[in-house]
mmCIF file of C-alpha atoms in Angstrom:
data_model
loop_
_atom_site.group_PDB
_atom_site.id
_atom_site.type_symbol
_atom_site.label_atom_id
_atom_site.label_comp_id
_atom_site.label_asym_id
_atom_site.label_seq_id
_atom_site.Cartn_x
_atom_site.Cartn_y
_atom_site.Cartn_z
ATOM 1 C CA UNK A 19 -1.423 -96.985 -117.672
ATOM 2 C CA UNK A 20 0.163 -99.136 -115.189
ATOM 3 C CA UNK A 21 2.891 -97.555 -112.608
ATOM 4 C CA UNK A 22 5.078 -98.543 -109.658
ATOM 5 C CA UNK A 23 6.752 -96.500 -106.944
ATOM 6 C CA UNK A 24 9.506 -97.176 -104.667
ATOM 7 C CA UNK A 25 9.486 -94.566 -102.429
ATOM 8 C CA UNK A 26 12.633 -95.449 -100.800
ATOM 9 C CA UNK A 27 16.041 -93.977 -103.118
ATOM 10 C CA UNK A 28 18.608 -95.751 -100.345
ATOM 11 C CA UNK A 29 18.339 -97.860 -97.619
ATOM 12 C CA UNK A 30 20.873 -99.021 -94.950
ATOM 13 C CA UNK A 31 20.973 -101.597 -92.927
ATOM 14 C CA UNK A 32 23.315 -103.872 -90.573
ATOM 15 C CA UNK A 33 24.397 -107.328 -91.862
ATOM 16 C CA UNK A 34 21.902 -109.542 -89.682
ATOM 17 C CA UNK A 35 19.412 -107.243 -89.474
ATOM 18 C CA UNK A 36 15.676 -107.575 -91.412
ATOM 19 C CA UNK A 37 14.761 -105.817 -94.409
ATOM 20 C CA UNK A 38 11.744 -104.588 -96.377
ATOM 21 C CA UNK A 39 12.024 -102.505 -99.351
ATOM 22 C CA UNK A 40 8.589 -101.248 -100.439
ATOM 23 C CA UNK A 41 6.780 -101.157 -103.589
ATOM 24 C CA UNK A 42 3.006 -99.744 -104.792
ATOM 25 C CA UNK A 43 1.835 -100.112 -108.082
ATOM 26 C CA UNK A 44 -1.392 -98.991 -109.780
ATOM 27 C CA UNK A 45 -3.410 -100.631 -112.075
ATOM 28 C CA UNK A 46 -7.023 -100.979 -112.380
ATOM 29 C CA UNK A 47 -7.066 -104.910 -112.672
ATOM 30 C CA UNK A 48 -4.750 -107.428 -110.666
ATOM 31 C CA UNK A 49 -1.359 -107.040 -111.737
ATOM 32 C CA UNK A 50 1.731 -109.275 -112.297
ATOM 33 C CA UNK A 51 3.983 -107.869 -109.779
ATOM 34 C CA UNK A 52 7.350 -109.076 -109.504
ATOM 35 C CA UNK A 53 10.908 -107.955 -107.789
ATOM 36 C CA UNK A 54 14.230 -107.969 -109.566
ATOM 37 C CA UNK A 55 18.095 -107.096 -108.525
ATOM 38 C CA UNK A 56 20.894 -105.400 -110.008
ATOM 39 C CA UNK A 57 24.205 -106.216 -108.804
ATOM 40 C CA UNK A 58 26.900 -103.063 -109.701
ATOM 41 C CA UNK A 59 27.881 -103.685 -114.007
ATOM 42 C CA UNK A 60 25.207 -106.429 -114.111
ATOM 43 C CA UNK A 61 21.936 -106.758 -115.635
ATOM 44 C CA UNK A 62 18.904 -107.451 -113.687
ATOM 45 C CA UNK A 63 17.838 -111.316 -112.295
ATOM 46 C CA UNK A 64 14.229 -111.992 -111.276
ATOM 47 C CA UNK A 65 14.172 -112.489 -107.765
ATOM 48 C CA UNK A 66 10.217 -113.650 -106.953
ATOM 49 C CA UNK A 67 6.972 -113.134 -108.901
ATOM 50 C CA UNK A 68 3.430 -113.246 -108.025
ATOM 51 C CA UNK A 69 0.961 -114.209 -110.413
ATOM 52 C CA UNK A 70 -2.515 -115.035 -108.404
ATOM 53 C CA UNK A 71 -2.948 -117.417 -105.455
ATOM 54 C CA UNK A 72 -1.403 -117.470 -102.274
ATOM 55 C CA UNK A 73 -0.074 -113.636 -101.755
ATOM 56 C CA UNK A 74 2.843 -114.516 -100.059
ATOM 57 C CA UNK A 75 6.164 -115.585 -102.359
ATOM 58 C CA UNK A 76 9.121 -117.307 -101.654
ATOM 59 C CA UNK A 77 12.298 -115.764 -104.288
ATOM 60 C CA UNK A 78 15.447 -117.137 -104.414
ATOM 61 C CA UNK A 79 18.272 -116.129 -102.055
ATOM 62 C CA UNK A 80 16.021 -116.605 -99.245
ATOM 63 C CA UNK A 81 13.815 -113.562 -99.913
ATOM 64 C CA UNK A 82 9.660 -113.176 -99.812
ATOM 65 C CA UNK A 83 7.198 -110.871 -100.773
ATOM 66 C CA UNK A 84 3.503 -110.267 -100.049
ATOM 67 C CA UNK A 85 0.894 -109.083 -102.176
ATOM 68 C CA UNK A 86 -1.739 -106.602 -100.436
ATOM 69 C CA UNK A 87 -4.588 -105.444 -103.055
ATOM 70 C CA UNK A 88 -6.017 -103.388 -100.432
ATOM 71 C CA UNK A 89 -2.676 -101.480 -100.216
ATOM 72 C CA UNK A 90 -1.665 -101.907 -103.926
ATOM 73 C CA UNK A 91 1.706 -103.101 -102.249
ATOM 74 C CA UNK A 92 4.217 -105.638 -102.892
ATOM 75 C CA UNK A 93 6.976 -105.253 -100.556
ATOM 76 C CA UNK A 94 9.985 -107.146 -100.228
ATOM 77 C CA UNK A 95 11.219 -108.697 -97.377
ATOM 78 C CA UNK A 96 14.063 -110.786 -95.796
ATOM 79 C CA UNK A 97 14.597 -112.093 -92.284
ATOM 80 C CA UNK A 98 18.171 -111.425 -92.179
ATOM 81 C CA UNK A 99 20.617 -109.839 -94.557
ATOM 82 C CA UNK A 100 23.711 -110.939 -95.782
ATOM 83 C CA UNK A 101 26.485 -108.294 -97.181
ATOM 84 C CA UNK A 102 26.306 -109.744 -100.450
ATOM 85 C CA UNK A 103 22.829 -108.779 -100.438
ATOM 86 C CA UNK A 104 23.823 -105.148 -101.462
ATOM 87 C CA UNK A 105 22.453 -104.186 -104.833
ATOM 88 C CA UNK A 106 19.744 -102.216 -106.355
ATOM 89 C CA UNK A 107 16.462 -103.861 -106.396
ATOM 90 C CA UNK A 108 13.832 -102.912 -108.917
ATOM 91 C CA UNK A 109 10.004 -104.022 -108.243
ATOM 92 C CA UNK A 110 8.187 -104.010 -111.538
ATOM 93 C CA UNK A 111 4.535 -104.561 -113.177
ATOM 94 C CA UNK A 112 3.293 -106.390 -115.755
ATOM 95 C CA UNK A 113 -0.408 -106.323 -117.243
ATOM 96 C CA UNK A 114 -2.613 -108.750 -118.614
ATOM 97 C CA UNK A 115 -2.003 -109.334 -122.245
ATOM 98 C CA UNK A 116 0.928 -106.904 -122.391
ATOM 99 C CA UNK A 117 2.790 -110.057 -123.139
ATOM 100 C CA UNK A 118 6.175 -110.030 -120.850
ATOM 101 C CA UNK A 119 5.984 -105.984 -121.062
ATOM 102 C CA UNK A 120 7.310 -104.674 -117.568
ATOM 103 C CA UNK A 121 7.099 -101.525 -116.322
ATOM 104 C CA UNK A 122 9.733 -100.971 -113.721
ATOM 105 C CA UNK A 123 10.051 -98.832 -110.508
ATOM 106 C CA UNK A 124 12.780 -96.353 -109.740
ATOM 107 C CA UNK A 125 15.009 -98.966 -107.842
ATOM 108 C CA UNK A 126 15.762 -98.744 -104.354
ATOM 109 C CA UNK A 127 19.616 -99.323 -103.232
ATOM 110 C CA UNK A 128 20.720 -101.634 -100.529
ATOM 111 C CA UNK A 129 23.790 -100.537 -98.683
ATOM 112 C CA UNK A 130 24.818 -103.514 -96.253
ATOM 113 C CA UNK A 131 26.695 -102.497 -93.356
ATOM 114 C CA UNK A 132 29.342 -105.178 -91.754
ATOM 115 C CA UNK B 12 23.697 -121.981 -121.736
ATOM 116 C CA UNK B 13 24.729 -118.739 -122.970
ATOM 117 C CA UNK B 14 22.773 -115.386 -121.853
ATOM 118 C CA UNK B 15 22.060 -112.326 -123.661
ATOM 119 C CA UNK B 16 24.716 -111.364 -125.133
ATOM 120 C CA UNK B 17 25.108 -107.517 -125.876
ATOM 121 C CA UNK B 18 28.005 -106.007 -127.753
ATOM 122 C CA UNK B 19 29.642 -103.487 -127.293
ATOM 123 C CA UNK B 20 29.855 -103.158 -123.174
ATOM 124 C CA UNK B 21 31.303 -99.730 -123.684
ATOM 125 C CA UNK B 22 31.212 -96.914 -125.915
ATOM 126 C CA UNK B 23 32.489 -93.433 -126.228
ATOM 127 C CA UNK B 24 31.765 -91.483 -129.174
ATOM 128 C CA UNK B 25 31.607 -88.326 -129.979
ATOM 129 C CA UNK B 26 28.165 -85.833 -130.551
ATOM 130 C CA UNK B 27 26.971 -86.294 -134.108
ATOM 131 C CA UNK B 28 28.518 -89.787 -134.625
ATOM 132 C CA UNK B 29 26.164 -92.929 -135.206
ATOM 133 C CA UNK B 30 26.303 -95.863 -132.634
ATOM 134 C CA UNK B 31 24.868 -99.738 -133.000
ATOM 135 C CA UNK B 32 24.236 -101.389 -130.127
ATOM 136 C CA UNK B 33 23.929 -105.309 -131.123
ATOM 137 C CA UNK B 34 21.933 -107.855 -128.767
ATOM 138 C CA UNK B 35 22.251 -111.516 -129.295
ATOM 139 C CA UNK B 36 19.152 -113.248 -127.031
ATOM 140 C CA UNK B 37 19.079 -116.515 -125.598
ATOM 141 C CA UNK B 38 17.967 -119.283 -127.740
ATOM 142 C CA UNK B 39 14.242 -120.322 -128.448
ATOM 143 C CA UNK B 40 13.190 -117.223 -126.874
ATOM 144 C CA UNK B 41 10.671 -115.381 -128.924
ATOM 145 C CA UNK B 42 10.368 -111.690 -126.810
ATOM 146 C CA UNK B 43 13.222 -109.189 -127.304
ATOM 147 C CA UNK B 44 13.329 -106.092 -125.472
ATOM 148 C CA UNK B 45 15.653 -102.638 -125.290
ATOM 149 C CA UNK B 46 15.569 -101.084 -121.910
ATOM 150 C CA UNK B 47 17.673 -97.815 -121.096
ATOM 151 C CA UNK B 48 18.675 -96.590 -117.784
ATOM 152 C CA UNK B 49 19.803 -93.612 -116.613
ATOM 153 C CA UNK B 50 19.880 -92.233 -113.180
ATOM 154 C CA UNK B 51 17.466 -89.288 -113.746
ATOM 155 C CA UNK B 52 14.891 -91.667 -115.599
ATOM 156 C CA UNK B 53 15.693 -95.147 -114.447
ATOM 157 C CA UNK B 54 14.927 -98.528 -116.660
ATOM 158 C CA UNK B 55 12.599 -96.960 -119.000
ATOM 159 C CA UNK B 56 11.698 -99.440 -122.067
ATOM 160 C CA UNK B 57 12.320 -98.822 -125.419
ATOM 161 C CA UNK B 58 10.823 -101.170 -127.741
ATOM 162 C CA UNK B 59 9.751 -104.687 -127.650
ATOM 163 C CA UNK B 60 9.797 -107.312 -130.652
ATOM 164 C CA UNK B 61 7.955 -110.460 -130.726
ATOM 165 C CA UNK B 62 8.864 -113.063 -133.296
ATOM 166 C CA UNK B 63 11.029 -110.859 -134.246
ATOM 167 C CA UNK B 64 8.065 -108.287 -135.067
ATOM 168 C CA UNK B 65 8.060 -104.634 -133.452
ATOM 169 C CA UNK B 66 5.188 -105.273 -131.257
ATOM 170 C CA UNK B 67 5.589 -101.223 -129.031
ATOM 171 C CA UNK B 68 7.988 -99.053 -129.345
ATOM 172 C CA UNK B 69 6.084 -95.787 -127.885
ATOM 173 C CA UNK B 70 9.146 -96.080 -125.992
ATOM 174 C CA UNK B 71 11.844 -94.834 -128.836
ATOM 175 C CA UNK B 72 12.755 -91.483 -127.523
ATOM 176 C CA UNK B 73 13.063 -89.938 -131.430
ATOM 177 C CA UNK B 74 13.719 -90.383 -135.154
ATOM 178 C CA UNK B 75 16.985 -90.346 -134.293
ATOM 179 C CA UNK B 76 16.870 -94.031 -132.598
ATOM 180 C CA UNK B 77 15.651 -97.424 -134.761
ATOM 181 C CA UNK B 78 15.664 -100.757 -133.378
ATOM 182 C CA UNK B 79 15.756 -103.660 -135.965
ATOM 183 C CA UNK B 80 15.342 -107.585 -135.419
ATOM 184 C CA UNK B 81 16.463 -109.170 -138.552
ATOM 185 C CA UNK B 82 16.055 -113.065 -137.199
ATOM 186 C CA UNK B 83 15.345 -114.767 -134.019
ATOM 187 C CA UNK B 84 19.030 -114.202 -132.882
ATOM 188 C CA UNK B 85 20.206 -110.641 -133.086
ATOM 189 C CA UNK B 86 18.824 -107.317 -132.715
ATOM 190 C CA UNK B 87 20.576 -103.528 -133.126
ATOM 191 C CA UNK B 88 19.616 -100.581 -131.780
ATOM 192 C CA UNK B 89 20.972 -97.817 -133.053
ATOM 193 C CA UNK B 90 21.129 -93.923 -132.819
ATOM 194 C CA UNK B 91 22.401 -90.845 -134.978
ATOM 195 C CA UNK B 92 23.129 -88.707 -134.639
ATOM 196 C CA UNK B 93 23.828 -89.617 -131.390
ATOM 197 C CA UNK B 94 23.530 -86.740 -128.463
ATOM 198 C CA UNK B 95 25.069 -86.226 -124.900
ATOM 199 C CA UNK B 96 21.889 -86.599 -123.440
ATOM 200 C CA UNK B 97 21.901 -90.160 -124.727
ATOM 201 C CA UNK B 98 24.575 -90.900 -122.677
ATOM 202 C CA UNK B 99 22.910 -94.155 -120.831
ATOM 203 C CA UNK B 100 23.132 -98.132 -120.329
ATOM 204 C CA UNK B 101 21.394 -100.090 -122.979
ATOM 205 C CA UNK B 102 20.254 -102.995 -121.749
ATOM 206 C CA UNK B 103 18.718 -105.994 -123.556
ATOM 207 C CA UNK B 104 16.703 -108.642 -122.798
ATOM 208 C CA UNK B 105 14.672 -111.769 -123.753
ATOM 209 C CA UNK B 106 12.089 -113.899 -122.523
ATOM 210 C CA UNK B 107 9.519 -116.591 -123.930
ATOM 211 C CA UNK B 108 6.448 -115.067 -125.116
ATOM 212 C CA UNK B 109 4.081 -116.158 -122.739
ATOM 213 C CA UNK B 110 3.309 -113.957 -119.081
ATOM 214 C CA UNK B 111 3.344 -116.934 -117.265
ATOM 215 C CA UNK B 112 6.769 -117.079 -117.143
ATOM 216 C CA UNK B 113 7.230 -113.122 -116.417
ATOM 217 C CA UNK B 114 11.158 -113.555 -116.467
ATOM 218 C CA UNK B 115 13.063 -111.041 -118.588
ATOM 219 C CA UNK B 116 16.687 -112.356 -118.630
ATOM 220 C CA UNK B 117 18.674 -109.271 -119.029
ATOM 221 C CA UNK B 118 22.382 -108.985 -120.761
ATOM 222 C CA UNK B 119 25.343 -107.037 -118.566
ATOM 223 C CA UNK B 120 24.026 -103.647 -120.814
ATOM 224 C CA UNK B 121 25.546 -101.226 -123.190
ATOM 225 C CA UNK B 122 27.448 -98.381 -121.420
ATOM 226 C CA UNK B 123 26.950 -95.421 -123.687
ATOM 227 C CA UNK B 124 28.853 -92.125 -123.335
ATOM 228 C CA UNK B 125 28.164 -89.151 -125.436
ATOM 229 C CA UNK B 126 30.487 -86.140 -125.359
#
């Protein structure tokens, strides 16, 4: 069965400062890996998927991720973070033919400081 | 357009007592899931319908919960007895069918409390 971890619980960071949240899955065949946020009371939005192709993603609110088979990784990046950016983010995995099954991570929660 | 809509967004009850959780998805989508989430266990999933068929529900913690799709636009989960240790958020969510889209749009959740 397919699995993700986030090792990270909490992470802190500046406003203005980079960020990279990781995430490894396993799964014997190429996954569908994607990363999605949780803003406190809300339900989750997709923030970037990969499917197959180029390994590095563009997501919406200026956030990327790269794919790296050889370290069953996906991590999550942005250049510079804004305070609204605080939120739980959740990477998840999805398998072929599992339909739109996802098997989610842990979550790992952004604390933005100003 | 309208999201997933999930009804109610809180609930206290008391042990023993039987709670519905209701879960209207968004239109023309054809995949219906119930996700729980708890700090201990995080977003673990429940059960997933497709055209309105229970496609997995290895997920269903017990006899004690059922999940039901009756037509293409509502779904109820529901548990009794209920038990503290249900105590969770409920989420639903909906997508189209197909992988290729991979987007689960989620409702604002079920907050459950158990005492």
């Amino acid at each position: 069965a397919q699995s993700v971890t986030q090792p990270d619980i909490h992470i802190t960071v500046s406003e203005g400062a980079s960020l990279e949240l990781r995430c490894n899955y396993s799964y014997g065949a190429t996954p569908y890996l994607f990363w999605y946020v949780q803003s406190p009371g809300q339900g989750l939005q997709l923030l970037l998927k990969y499917f197959s192709g180029d390994t590095l993603v563009q997501g919406i609110k200026g956030f990327e991720a790269e794919f790296k088979r050889s370290q069953s990784s996906f991590n999550l990046r942005k250049p510079s973070v804004h305070w609204s950016d605080a939120a739980e983010y959740f990477c998840a995995v999805g398998i072929t033919g599992g339909g739109n099954k996802l098997t989610f991570g842990t979550g790992t929660q952004l604390k933005v400081e100003l | 357009d309208a999201g997933v809509i999930q009804s109610p967004r809180h609930e206290v009850t008391e042990m023993g007592q039987e709670v519905t959780l209701r879960c209207k998805p968004i239109s023309g989508h054809n995949s219906l899931f119930w996700y729980r989430q708890t700090m201990m266990r995080g977003l673990e999933l429940l059960i997933y319908f497709n055209n309105n068929v229970p496609i997995d529900d290895s997920g269903m913690p017990e006899d004690r919960f059922s999940a039901k799709m009756p037509n293409a636009s509502f779904s109820t989960l529901k548990i009794q007895p209920s038990e503290p240790r249900d105590s969770a958020v409920y989420f639903c969510a909906s997508s189209l069918g197909q992988l290729n889209t991979g987007e689960l749009f989620f409702g604002e959740g079920s907050r459950l409390t158990v005492l």
